Coordinates of C-alpha atoms in Angstrom, one line a residue:
Chain A
M1 CA -111.5 58.6 -42.8
S2 CA -114.7 60.4 -42.4
T3 CA -113.5 62.7 -45.2
T4 CA -113.9 59.9 -47.7
K5 CA -117.3 59.0 -46.4
T6 CA -118.7 62.4 -46.7
R7 CA -117.4 62.6 -50.3
D8 CA -119.0 59.3 -51.2
L9 CA -122.3 60.3 -49.8
A10 CA -122.2 63.7 -51.5
R11 CA -121.3 62.2 -54.8
P12 CA -124.6 60.7 -56.0
A13 CA -126.4 64.1 -55.6
P14 CA -125.3 65.7 -58.8
A15 CA -126.1 62.6 -60.8
K16 CA -129.7 62.7 -59.5
A17 CA -129.9 66.4 -60.3
S18 CA -129.2 65.8 -63.9
P19 CA -130.9 62.5 -64.7
A20 CA -131.1 63.5 -68.4
K21 CA -127.4 62.9 -68.8
P22 CA -127.1 59.4 -70.3
R23 CA -124.3 57.2 -69.1
R24 CA -122.4 56.3 -72.2
G25 CA -121.8 52.7 -71.5
L26 CA -118.5 51.7 -69.7
R27 CA -116.8 55.0 -70.5
G28 CA -118.9 56.9 -68.0
S29 CA -119.3 54.1 -65.4
P30 CA -117.6 55.1 -62.2
T31 CA -116.5 51.5 -61.5
F32 CA -114.7 51.3 -64.8
N33 CA -113.1 54.7 -64.4
F34 CA -112.1 53.9 -60.8
W35 CA -110.1 51.0 -62.1
L36 CA -108.8 52.9 -65.1
F37 CA -107.3 55.5 -62.8
T38 CA -106.1 53.4 -59.9
G39 CA -105.4 50.2 -61.8
P40 CA -101.8 50.9 -62.9
F41 CA -100.9 52.0 -59.5
L42 CA -102.6 49.1 -57.8
I43 CA -101.0 46.5 -60.1
G44 CA -97.6 48.0 -59.4
L45 CA -98.3 48.1 -55.7
A46 CA -99.3 44.4 -55.8
I47 CA -96.2 43.4 -57.7
F48 CA -93.6 45.6 -56.1
V49 CA -94.8 46.0 -52.6
Y50 CA -97.2 43.3 -51.6
A51 CA -95.6 40.4 -53.5
P52 CA -92.1 41.1 -52.1
I53 CA -93.5 41.3 -48.6
L54 CA -95.3 37.9 -49.0
W55 CA -92.3 36.4 -50.6
S56 CA -90.2 37.6 -47.8
I57 CA -92.5 36.1 -45.2
W58 CA -92.4 32.8 -47.1
L59 CA -88.6 32.9 -47.4
S60 CA -88.2 33.6 -43.7
F61 CA -89.4 30.0 -43.0
F62 CA -86.8 28.4 -45.2
E63 CA -83.1 28.0 -45.2
A64 CA -82.3 30.3 -48.0
R65 CA -78.6 31.0 -48.6
F66 CA -77.5 32.2 -52.1
T67 CA -81.0 31.2 -53.4
V68 CA -84.4 32.7 -53.5
T69 CA -86.2 29.4 -54.3
P70 CA -85.2 27.3 -51.4
D71 CA -86.7 23.9 -50.5
K72 CA -85.6 23.3 -47.0
F73 CA -88.4 24.3 -44.6
I74 CA -87.1 25.2 -41.2
G75 CA -90.1 26.7 -39.5
F76 CA -89.2 29.5 -37.0
D77 CA -85.5 28.8 -36.9
N78 CA -84.6 32.0 -38.8
Y79 CA -86.7 34.0 -36.3
T80 CA -85.1 32.5 -33.2
Y81 CA -81.7 32.9 -34.9
M82 CA -82.3 36.6 -35.5
L83 CA -83.8 37.2 -32.1
T84 CA -80.9 35.6 -30.3
N85 CA -78.3 37.1 -32.6
D86 CA -76.3 39.7 -30.7
D87 CA -75.7 41.9 -33.8
F88 CA -79.4 42.1 -34.8
V89 CA -80.7 42.7 -31.3
G90 CA -77.8 45.1 -30.8
S91 CA -78.9 47.0 -33.9
L92 CA -82.4 47.4 -32.4
G93 CA -80.8 48.9 -29.4
T94 CA -78.7 51.2 -31.6
F95 CA -81.9 52.3 -33.3
T96 CA -83.6 52.9 -30.0
V97 CA -80.8 55.2 -28.8
F98 CA -80.7 56.9 -32.1
A99 CA -84.5 57.6 -32.2
A100 CA -84.4 58.7 -28.6
F101 CA -81.8 61.3 -29.5
I102 CA -82.8 62.4 -33.0
V103 CA -86.6 62.7 -32.7
P104 CA -86.7 65.2 -29.8
T105 CA -83.7 67.2 -31.0
T106 CA -85.0 67.6 -34.5
W107 CA -88.5 68.5 -33.2
A108 CA -87.0 71.2 -31.0
L109 CA -84.6 72.6 -33.5
S110 CA -87.1 72.7 -36.4
L111 CA -89.7 74.3 -34.2
G112 CA -87.2 76.8 -32.9
L113 CA -86.0 77.7 -36.4
A114 CA -89.7 78.1 -37.5
L115 CA -90.4 80.4 -34.6
L116 CA -87.3 82.4 -35.3
V117 CA -87.9 82.7 -39.1
N118 CA -91.6 83.5 -38.5
R119 CA -90.6 86.5 -36.3
L120 CA -88.1 88.0 -38.7
R121 CA -89.5 91.0 -40.5
F122 CA -87.0 91.3 -43.3
M123 CA -84.6 88.8 -44.9
R124 CA -87.1 86.2 -43.9
A125 CA -86.9 84.4 -47.3
F126 CA -83.2 84.5 -47.1
F127 CA -82.9 82.7 -43.7
R128 CA -85.7 80.3 -44.6
S129 CA -83.6 79.3 -47.6
V130 CA -80.4 79.0 -45.6
F131 CA -82.1 76.6 -43.1
F132 CA -83.9 74.7 -45.9
L133 CA -81.0 74.3 -48.3
P134 CA -79.4 71.2 -46.6
T135 CA -82.6 69.4 -47.6
A136 CA -81.0 69.4 -51.1
C137 CA -78.1 67.5 -49.8
S138 CA -78.0 63.7 -49.9
Y139 CA -77.0 61.7 -46.8
V140 CA -74.0 60.4 -48.7
A141 CA -72.8 63.9 -49.5
A142 CA -73.3 65.0 -45.9
A143 CA -71.6 61.8 -44.6
L144 CA -68.6 62.6 -46.8
I145 CA -68.3 66.2 -45.6
W146 CA -68.8 65.1 -42.0
K147 CA -66.4 62.3 -42.1
M148 CA -63.6 63.7 -44.3
S149 CA -63.7 67.4 -43.4
I150 CA -65.4 68.3 -40.1
F151 CA -64.9 65.2 -38.0
S152 CA -61.7 63.7 -39.3
G153 CA -60.0 61.8 -36.5
V154 CA -56.6 63.4 -36.8
R155 CA -55.7 67.0 -36.5
F156 CA -56.5 68.1 -40.1
G157 CA -60.2 67.9 -39.4
M158 CA -62.0 71.1 -38.7
M159 CA -63.5 70.1 -35.4
N160 CA -60.3 68.9 -33.9
T161 CA -58.5 72.0 -35.1
V162 CA -61.1 74.2 -33.5
L163 CA -61.1 72.2 -30.3
G164 CA -57.3 72.3 -30.4
W165 CA -57.5 76.1 -30.0
F166 CA -59.1 75.4 -26.6
G167 CA -56.5 72.8 -25.7
V168 CA -58.6 69.8 -26.3
E169 CA -56.8 66.6 -27.4
N170 CA -57.6 65.1 -30.8
I171 CA -60.7 63.0 -30.8
A172 CA -61.0 59.9 -32.9
W173 CA -64.6 60.6 -33.8
L174 CA -65.6 57.5 -35.8
V175 CA -63.1 54.8 -34.9
D176 CA -63.9 53.9 -31.4
P177 CA -67.3 52.9 -29.9
S178 CA -66.2 54.0 -26.4
P179 CA -66.6 56.8 -25.7
P180 CA -69.3 56.9 -28.3
W181 CA -68.3 60.1 -30.1
Y182 CA -69.8 58.7 -33.3
W183 CA -73.3 59.6 -32.0
F184 CA -72.3 63.2 -32.1
V185 CA -71.2 62.9 -35.7
I186 CA -74.3 61.0 -36.8
V187 CA -76.8 63.1 -34.9
T188 CA -75.4 66.5 -36.1
A189 CA -75.3 65.3 -39.7
R190 CA -79.0 64.3 -39.6
L191 CA -80.0 67.4 -37.7
W192 CA -78.4 69.5 -40.4
L193 CA -80.1 67.5 -43.2
Q194 CA -83.6 67.2 -41.9
S195 CA -84.4 70.2 -39.7
G196 CA -85.1 72.6 -42.5
F197 CA -87.8 70.3 -44.0
Y198 CA -89.7 70.1 -40.7
M199 CA -89.2 73.8 -40.1
I200 CA -91.3 74.4 -43.3
L201 CA -94.1 72.3 -41.8
F202 CA -94.0 74.2 -38.6
L203 CA -93.8 77.5 -40.5
A204 CA -97.0 76.6 -42.4
A205 CA -98.8 75.7 -39.2
L206 CA -97.6 78.9 -37.4
Q207 CA -99.0 81.0 -40.2
N208 CA -102.3 79.2 -39.9
I209 CA -102.8 80.2 -36.2
P210 CA -105.4 83.0 -36.2
G211 CA -103.9 86.3 -34.9
E212 CA -107.1 86.9 -32.8
L213 CA -105.9 84.2 -30.4
Y214 CA -102.9 86.3 -29.5
E215 CA -104.9 89.4 -29.3
A216 CA -107.4 87.8 -27.0
A217 CA -104.5 86.4 -24.9
A218 CA -102.9 89.9 -24.7
I219 CA -106.2 91.3 -23.5
D220 CA -106.4 88.6 -20.9
G221 CA -103.0 89.7 -19.7
A222 CA -100.9 86.9 -21.0
K223 CA -97.3 88.1 -21.3
P224 CA -95.9 87.7 -24.8
G225 CA -93.1 85.2 -24.9
W226 CA -93.2 82.1 -22.9
Q227 CA -96.9 82.4 -21.8
T228 CA -98.3 82.9 -25.2
F229 CA -96.0 80.2 -26.6
R230 CA -97.0 77.7 -23.8
Y231 CA -100.8 78.4 -23.9
I232 CA -101.5 79.3 -27.5
T233 CA -98.7 78.5 -30.0
L234 CA -97.9 75.0 -28.7
P235 CA -101.5 73.8 -28.4
Q236 CA -102.3 75.2 -31.8
L237 CA -99.3 73.2 -33.2
R238 CA -100.4 70.0 -31.7
A239 CA -101.6 68.3 -34.9
T240 CA -98.4 69.4 -36.8
S241 CA -96.2 68.3 -33.9
T242 CA -97.8 64.9 -33.9
A243 CA -97.4 64.5 -37.6
V244 CA -93.8 65.7 -37.4
I245 CA -93.0 63.2 -34.6
L246 CA -94.5 60.4 -36.6
L247 CA -92.5 61.4 -39.7
L248 CA -89.4 61.7 -37.7
L249 CA -89.9 58.2 -36.3
I250 CA -90.4 56.8 -39.7
A251 CA -87.3 58.6 -41.0
A252 CA -85.4 57.2 -38.1
Y253 CA -86.4 53.6 -38.9
Q254 CA -85.1 54.1 -42.3
A255 CA -81.7 55.2 -41.1
F256 CA -79.2 53.6 -43.4
D257 CA -77.3 56.0 -45.5
E258 CA -75.3 58.0 -43.0
F259 CA -74.5 55.0 -40.8
F260 CA -73.4 53.0 -43.8
N261 CA -71.1 55.7 -45.0
L262 CA -69.8 57.0 -41.7
L263 CA -69.2 53.7 -40.1
S264 CA -68.5 51.6 -43.1
K265 CA -66.2 49.0 -41.7
T266 CA -67.3 48.7 -38.2
T267 CA -69.5 46.0 -36.6
W268 CA -70.8 48.3 -33.9
G269 CA -73.2 51.2 -34.3
R270 CA -75.2 49.5 -36.9
P271 CA -79.0 50.3 -37.1
P272 CA -81.3 47.4 -38.2
L273 CA -81.2 48.2 -41.9
V274 CA -77.4 48.2 -42.1
E275 CA -77.4 45.0 -40.2
L276 CA -80.0 43.5 -42.6
Y277 CA -78.0 44.7 -45.6
Y278 CA -74.9 42.9 -44.5
K279 CA -77.0 39.8 -43.4
A280 CA -78.9 39.4 -46.7
L281 CA -76.6 40.9 -49.3
G282 CA -73.2 40.5 -47.6
E283 CA -70.9 37.6 -48.0
S284 CA -73.3 34.9 -46.6
Q285 CA -76.3 36.1 -48.8
D286 CA -78.6 34.7 -46.2
Y287 CA -82.0 35.7 -47.6
G288 CA -83.9 33.5 -45.1
A289 CA -82.5 35.2 -42.0
G290 CA -82.6 38.6 -43.7
S291 CA -86.2 38.2 -44.5
A292 CA -87.0 37.1 -41.0
G293 CA -85.2 40.2 -39.8
A294 CA -87.2 42.4 -42.2
V295 CA -90.5 40.8 -41.0
I296 CA -89.6 41.3 -37.3
L297 CA -88.7 44.9 -38.0
T298 CA -91.9 45.5 -39.9
V299 CA -94.0 44.1 -37.1
L300 CA -92.2 46.3 -34.6
I301 CA -92.6 49.3 -36.7
C302 CA -96.3 48.6 -37.2
A303 CA -96.8 48.1 -33.5
V304 CA -95.0 51.3 -32.6
T305 CA -96.9 53.3 -35.3
L306 CA -100.2 52.0 -34.1
L307 CA -99.4 52.7 -30.4
Q308 CA -98.2 56.1 -31.3
G309 CA -101.4 56.7 -33.3
K310 CA -103.5 55.5 -30.3
F311 CA -101.8 57.8 -27.8
M312 CA -101.1 60.8 -29.8
G313 CA -104.0 60.6 -32.3
F314 CA -102.2 60.9 -35.6
G315 CA -104.7 62.0 -38.2
R316 CA -107.2 63.4 -35.8
G317 CA -106.4 66.9 -36.8
D318 CA -107.1 65.9 -40.4
E319 CA -110.4 64.4 -39.6
S320 CA -111.8 67.1 -37.5
K321 CA -111.7 69.5 -40.4
Chain B
M1 CA -86.5 99.9 -47.2
T2 CA -88.3 98.2 -44.5
T3 CA -85.4 98.3 -42.2
T4 CA -86.8 101.0 -40.0
M5 CA -90.1 99.4 -39.6
P6 CA -89.2 96.6 -37.2
E7 CA -87.3 99.0 -35.1
V8 CA -90.4 101.1 -34.7
R9 CA -92.7 98.2 -34.2
E10 CA -90.7 96.0 -31.9
P11 CA -90.7 98.1 -28.7
A12 CA -94.4 98.2 -28.7
P13 CA -95.4 94.8 -27.4
P14 CA -94.0 95.0 -23.8
S15 CA -96.5 97.8 -23.1
G16 CA -99.3 95.3 -23.7
K17 CA -101.3 98.1 -25.3
Q18 CA -100.8 97.1 -28.9
P19 CA -101.8 93.4 -29.2
R20 CA -101.8 93.6 -32.9
R21 CA -98.1 94.0 -33.0
D22 CA -97.7 90.8 -31.2
R23 CA -99.7 88.4 -33.3
R24 CA -96.7 86.2 -33.8
G25 CA -96.6 85.4 -30.1
G26 CA -93.0 86.4 -29.5
G27 CA -91.6 89.3 -27.5
V28 CA -88.8 87.8 -25.5
M29 CA -86.2 88.7 -27.9
S30 CA -85.5 92.1 -29.4
S31 CA -85.2 92.5 -33.1
T32 CA -81.4 92.6 -32.9
G33 CA -81.3 89.5 -30.8
L34 CA -83.4 87.7 -33.4
Y35 CA -81.0 88.6 -36.1
I36 CA -78.0 87.6 -34.1
A37 CA -79.7 84.2 -33.4
A38 CA -80.6 83.8 -37.1
G39 CA -77.1 84.8 -38.1
I40 CA -75.4 82.3 -35.8
S41 CA -77.7 79.4 -36.8
G42 CA -77.3 80.4 -40.4
F43 CA -73.6 80.3 -40.1
F44 CA -73.7 76.7 -38.8
F45 CA -76.1 75.7 -41.6
L46 CA -73.9 77.1 -44.3
I47 CA -70.5 75.9 -43.0
P48 CA -70.7 72.4 -44.5
F49 CA -71.4 73.9 -47.9
Y50 CA -68.5 76.2 -47.5
L51 CA -66.2 73.3 -46.5
L52 CA -67.4 71.3 -49.5
I53 CA -66.6 74.1 -52.0
R54 CA -63.3 75.0 -50.2
N55 CA -62.1 71.4 -50.3
A56 CA -63.3 70.9 -53.9
L57 CA -61.1 73.8 -55.0
S58 CA -58.0 72.8 -52.9
T59 CA -55.1 70.5 -53.3
D60 CA -55.0 67.2 -51.4
A61 CA -52.1 68.6 -49.4
E62 CA -54.2 71.5 -48.3
I63 CA -57.2 69.3 -47.3
T64 CA -55.2 66.8 -45.3
G65 CA -52.4 69.1 -44.3
E66 CA -51.1 69.5 -40.7
N67 CA -52.2 73.1 -40.4
W68 CA -55.9 73.2 -41.1
K69 CA -57.0 76.6 -42.3
F70 CA -60.4 78.0 -42.8
F71 CA -59.5 79.8 -46.1
P72 CA -57.6 78.0 -48.9
T73 CA -54.4 79.6 -50.0
D74 CA -54.6 78.8 -53.6
I75 CA -57.9 78.1 -55.5
Q76 CA -57.5 75.1 -57.9
W77 CA -60.0 75.7 -60.7
G78 CA -58.3 72.8 -62.6
N79 CA -60.0 70.4 -60.3
I80 CA -63.2 70.7 -62.3
S81 CA -61.7 69.5 -65.6
E82 CA -59.6 66.9 -63.7
L83 CA -62.8 65.4 -62.3
F84 CA -64.3 64.7 -65.7
T85 CA -61.1 63.4 -67.2
D86 CA -59.7 61.3 -64.4
E87 CA -60.0 57.6 -65.0
T88 CA -59.8 56.5 -61.4
V89 CA -63.0 58.4 -60.6
P90 CA -65.4 57.6 -63.5
F91 CA -67.8 60.2 -62.5
G92 CA -69.6 61.2 -65.8
Q93 CA -71.4 58.0 -66.3
S94 CA -72.8 58.0 -62.7
L95 CA -74.0 61.5 -63.1
W96 CA -75.8 60.5 -66.3
N97 CA -77.3 57.5 -64.6
S98 CA -78.6 59.7 -61.8
A99 CA -80.1 62.2 -64.3
V100 CA -81.9 59.4 -66.2
V101 CA -83.1 57.6 -63.1
A102 CA -84.3 60.7 -61.2
T103 CA -86.0 62.1 -64.3
L104 CA -87.9 59.0 -65.3
H105 CA -88.6 58.3 -61.6
T106 CA -90.3 61.7 -61.3
V107 CA -92.3 61.4 -64.5
G108 CA -93.5 57.9 -63.6
V109 CA -94.3 58.6 -60.0
L110 CA -96.3 61.7 -60.9
L111 CA -98.3 59.9 -63.6
V112 CA -99.1 56.8 -61.7
C113 CA -99.6 58.2 -58.3
S114 CA -101.6 61.3 -59.3
L115 CA -104.0 59.1 -61.3
A116 CA -104.5 56.8 -58.4
G117 CA -104.8 59.6 -56.0
Y118 CA -107.5 61.2 -58.1
G119 CA -109.4 57.9 -58.5
L120 CA -109.3 57.4 -54.7
A121 CA -110.4 60.9 -54.0
R122 CA -113.1 61.5 -56.6
I123 CA -114.6 58.5 -58.3
P124 CA -117.5 57.0 -56.5
Y125 CA -117.0 53.3 -56.2
K126 CA -118.3 51.2 -53.4
H127 CA -115.1 49.5 -52.5
A128 CA -113.0 52.6 -52.8
N129 CA -112.4 52.8 -49.1
K130 CA -111.1 49.2 -48.9
V131 CA -108.7 50.0 -51.7
F132 CA -107.6 53.1 -49.9
Y133 CA -106.9 51.2 -46.8
A134 CA -104.8 48.7 -48.8
V135 CA -102.7 51.7 -50.0
L136 CA -102.6 53.2 -46.5
G137 CA -101.4 49.9 -45.1
T138 CA -98.2 50.1 -47.2
L139 CA -97.3 53.3 -45.4
M140 CA -96.8 51.3 -42.3
V141 CA -94.1 49.3 -43.9
P142 CA -91.2 51.8 -44.5
T143 CA -89.9 51.2 -48.0
A144 CA -86.4 50.7 -46.7
V145 CA -87.5 47.6 -44.8
T146 CA -88.7 45.9 -47.9
F147 CA -85.3 46.1 -49.7
V148 CA -84.5 42.5 -49.0
P149 CA -87.7 41.1 -50.4
S150 CA -87.6 43.7 -53.3
F151 CA -84.1 42.7 -54.2
V152 CA -85.1 39.1 -54.2
L153 CA -88.0 39.9 -56.6
V154 CA -86.0 42.2 -58.8
S155 CA -83.1 39.9 -59.1
S156 CA -85.3 37.0 -60.0
L157 CA -86.7 39.2 -62.8
G158 CA -83.2 39.7 -64.0
W159 CA -83.3 43.5 -63.5
V160 CA -80.2 43.9 -61.4
D161 CA -77.9 46.6 -63.0
T162 CA -80.6 47.9 -65.3
Y163 CA -82.5 51.2 -65.4
R164 CA -85.7 49.1 -65.1
G165 CA -84.6 47.7 -61.8
L166 CA -83.5 51.1 -60.6
I167 CA -86.7 52.9 -61.6
I168 CA -89.8 50.7 -61.8
P169 CA -90.0 49.3 -58.3
G170 CA -89.9 52.8 -56.8
L171 CA -92.8 54.2 -58.8
F172 CA -95.5 52.9 -56.6
S173 CA -95.2 55.2 -53.6
G174 CA -98.1 54.8 -51.3
F175 CA -97.1 58.1 -49.7
T176 CA -97.2 60.1 -52.9
C177 CA -100.5 58.6 -53.8
F178 CA -101.8 59.5 -50.4
L179 CA -100.6 63.1 -50.8
F180 CA -102.3 63.4 -54.2
R181 CA -105.5 62.0 -52.8
Q182 CA -105.5 64.6 -50.0
Y183 CA -104.8 67.3 -52.5
F184 CA -107.6 66.3 -54.8
L185 CA -110.1 66.1 -52.0
G186 CA -109.6 69.8 -51.5
F187 CA -109.8 70.5 -55.3
P188 CA -112.9 72.6 -56.1
K189 CA -115.5 70.2 -57.3
E190 CA -117.5 72.7 -59.3
L191 CA -114.9 72.9 -62.0
E192 CA -115.0 69.2 -62.8
E193 CA -118.8 69.1 -62.6
A194 CA -119.1 71.8 -65.2
A195 CA -116.8 69.8 -67.4
R196 CA -118.8 66.7 -66.8
V197 CA -122.1 68.4 -67.7
D198 CA -120.5 69.6 -70.9
G199 CA -120.0 65.9 -71.8
L200 CA -116.5 65.1 -70.7
G201 CA -115.8 61.7 -69.0
Y202 CA -113.7 61.4 -65.9
W203 CA -110.7 60.9 -68.1
G204 CA -111.3 64.0 -70.1
A205 CA -112.2 66.1 -67.1
Y206 CA -109.0 65.0 -65.4
W207 CA -106.6 65.8 -68.2
R208 CA -108.3 69.0 -69.4
I209 CA -109.6 70.5 -66.2
V210 CA -108.0 69.0 -63.1
V211 CA -104.4 68.7 -64.2
P212 CA -104.1 72.2 -65.9
N213 CA -105.5 73.7 -62.7
S214 CA -103.2 71.8 -60.4
L215 CA -99.9 72.7 -62.0
N216 CA -98.6 74.3 -58.8
F217 CA -99.1 71.2 -56.8
F218 CA -97.7 69.0 -59.6
A219 CA -94.6 71.2 -59.8
A220 CA -94.1 70.9 -56.0
M221 CA -94.5 67.2 -56.0
A222 CA -92.2 66.9 -59.0
T223 CA -89.5 68.8 -57.2
I224 CA -89.8 66.7 -54.0
T225 CA -89.9 63.5 -56.0
F226 CA -86.9 64.5 -58.1
I227 CA -84.9 65.4 -55.0
N228 CA -85.8 62.0 -53.4
G229 CA -84.9 60.2 -56.6
W230 CA -81.6 61.9 -57.0
N231 CA -80.6 61.5 -53.4
S232 CA -81.8 57.9 -52.8
F233 CA -79.0 55.6 -51.9
L234 CA -80.1 52.3 -50.4
W235 CA -81.9 50.9 -53.5
P236 CA -79.4 52.0 -56.1
L237 CA -76.7 50.5 -53.8
V238 CA -78.5 47.2 -53.8
I239 CA -79.3 47.1 -57.5
G240 CA -76.3 48.8 -59.0
Q241 CA -73.6 46.1 -58.6
D242 CA -71.7 46.9 -61.7
P243 CA -69.9 50.3 -61.7
G244 CA -71.5 51.2 -65.0
S245 CA -74.9 51.3 -63.3
W246 CA -73.9 53.3 -60.3
T247 CA -75.8 56.4 -59.5
V248 CA -74.0 59.5 -58.2
Q249 CA -74.7 58.6 -54.6
V250 CA -73.4 55.0 -55.0
A251 CA -70.3 56.3 -56.8
L252 CA -69.6 58.8 -54.0
S253 CA -70.0 56.2 -51.4
N254 CA -67.6 53.9 -53.2
Y255 CA -64.9 56.6 -53.6
M256 CA -65.3 57.4 -49.9
T257 CA -64.5 53.9 -48.8
N258 CA -61.9 53.2 -51.4
Q259 CA -58.4 52.4 -50.5
T260 CA -56.8 55.2 -52.4
V261 CA -58.7 58.4 -51.6
I262 CA -58.2 61.4 -53.9
F263 CA -59.7 64.0 -51.6
H264 CA -60.1 67.0 -53.9
L265 CA -61.8 64.9 -56.6
I266 CA -64.2 63.3 -54.2
F267 CA -65.2 66.7 -52.9
M268 CA -65.5 68.1 -56.4
A269 CA -67.7 65.1 -57.3
T270 CA -69.8 65.7 -54.3
A271 CA -70.2 69.4 -55.2
F272 CA -71.4 68.4 -58.7
S273 CA -73.8 65.9 -57.2
I274 CA -75.4 68.7 -55.1
L275 CA -75.3 71.4 -57.8
P276 CA -78.4 70.3 -59.8
L277 CA -80.5 70.2 -56.6
V278 CA -79.3 73.5 -55.3
F279 CA -80.4 75.1 -58.6
V280 CA -83.7 73.3 -58.4
F281 CA -84.0 74.7 -54.9
L282 CA -83.2 78.3 -55.6
F283 CA -85.4 78.5 -58.7
L284 CA -88.4 76.4 -57.6
Q285 CA -88.3 77.3 -53.9
R286 CA -91.6 79.1 -53.8
W287 CA -93.4 76.1 -55.2
L288 CA -91.5 73.6 -53.2
V289 CA -92.2 75.4 -49.9
Q290 CA -95.9 75.9 -50.8
G291 CA -96.1 72.3 -51.9
I292 CA -94.6 70.9 -48.7
A293 CA -96.8 73.2 -46.7
Q294 CA -100.0 72.1 -48.4
T295 CA -99.3 68.4 -48.7
G296 CA -101.9 67.9 -46.0
I297 CA -99.5 67.0 -43.2
K298 CA -100.1 70.3 -41.6
G299 CA -102.7 70.2 -38.9

């Protein structure tokens, strides 16, 4: 946050330089203007972000079924209920497996695509568009294509047809948790949807690497290819990589759409948000337990984010500028 | 036109004598290899789009038939008109809802978040940093986690099934505000200062100098916000309980899990749900890519 500080310090200077400029009452006062600009946003933030969070914390200590104004205080019962609830704990496990798969694969694929597109001499814009286009697709649309066209369980799906040419038996992709073929469906859908976006971030970073570095490396005898990639490209991409990994983790926490649509009727393979959705807005409408789950999840996410920031230094690249 | 150039340039790097050729750090793959790799990956990235269009223009029998074929035998253009007249898939209303919600969402987010971002970046106020941290703190709580409490709040306001409920809670994006702040920090100060010396207040300088000179960034953010608004699913699913207030995404999800699935109509509906964004992409791509690249997340 050193950036803000330097701005703040630099700001008074022009005012001193032109002391003749009279401040016209409130209109020119920085304080008034600050609130004029940020006020609407902050009020909205207070009402629609902070208030729900506080209300949720309050609700989590009550027995609140079918009501949002409960009167039965039950202390930490909702928390112990959620933390001993197999479905909720299982959903945290589902999320961990999912994040462990999707974060490294998306990182590698988007970096690979960026390196590829960056080296193309012509038709570069075309291929960039091709890889980027799925970003326009919603998770719902992708889930539909994946579920009803590519990975249909019976023979009329594309994947089973293609596998059939090689003599592979029909696979029920989304019906059975063991073997867990559904992971393949979910991970490929998300890879397709999000890789292009992160490819753009890597492309921007690649184009910012000074060409002199590669020239110097070549003079020092570094072989183009793996060596320059390992000792120049990768370290130069460090800040972007860190940001991408953090964004990927956040996106993984939010996983809802494709799980909800691909595995609609199942009780397994639910990430935390789907579990909370059914808990709070399903038949039992248990807002107390749902809120407790949301609080637990938020605390976990904050902890992981802070830890990740501590180890990988998110934002350091930004501040060193 | 430039086709011959890579051929001439590519063989150079292995000799090590022409470092300039190699500024992109590659060299393992030949030019042909690169295009083969790009072509294969491109094929996999385009195939879902092809399947979508193929199925949208097929009969149900062809989509679910025993012998799956890559190419449809008979293109059913009539599916388009059937989609908008069929009563079992009331698609038009949800398309309209999405258009209204995504448009107002975009306008609102840009207005509110850009003002706040500017205030945080540029107006000297002694507690500005504290306010900024309060905004930053909301980034730690992914919006999706707050859907339970937000639903509780919005339903107690009586906003379930309304445009207000769909739009207003989503306007206050800490992330967008943060991106605007980062952008304005890099905006050349001299322009505003000249305007201020000429007697404009912050407000005047903002609208007459800053905004007109930032249209590229605004356009990029508008595109990204519109896409997010159009594609968002969880919140509209939570708020839109009555079919009349479904957005396109909620409608699609409901058709998908419905008992009686009309395949060709669902695929046609999906195609129409993607179409507006594909247009946005193809026409505004330059802005969009630049905007994403300069949002300040790059290192």
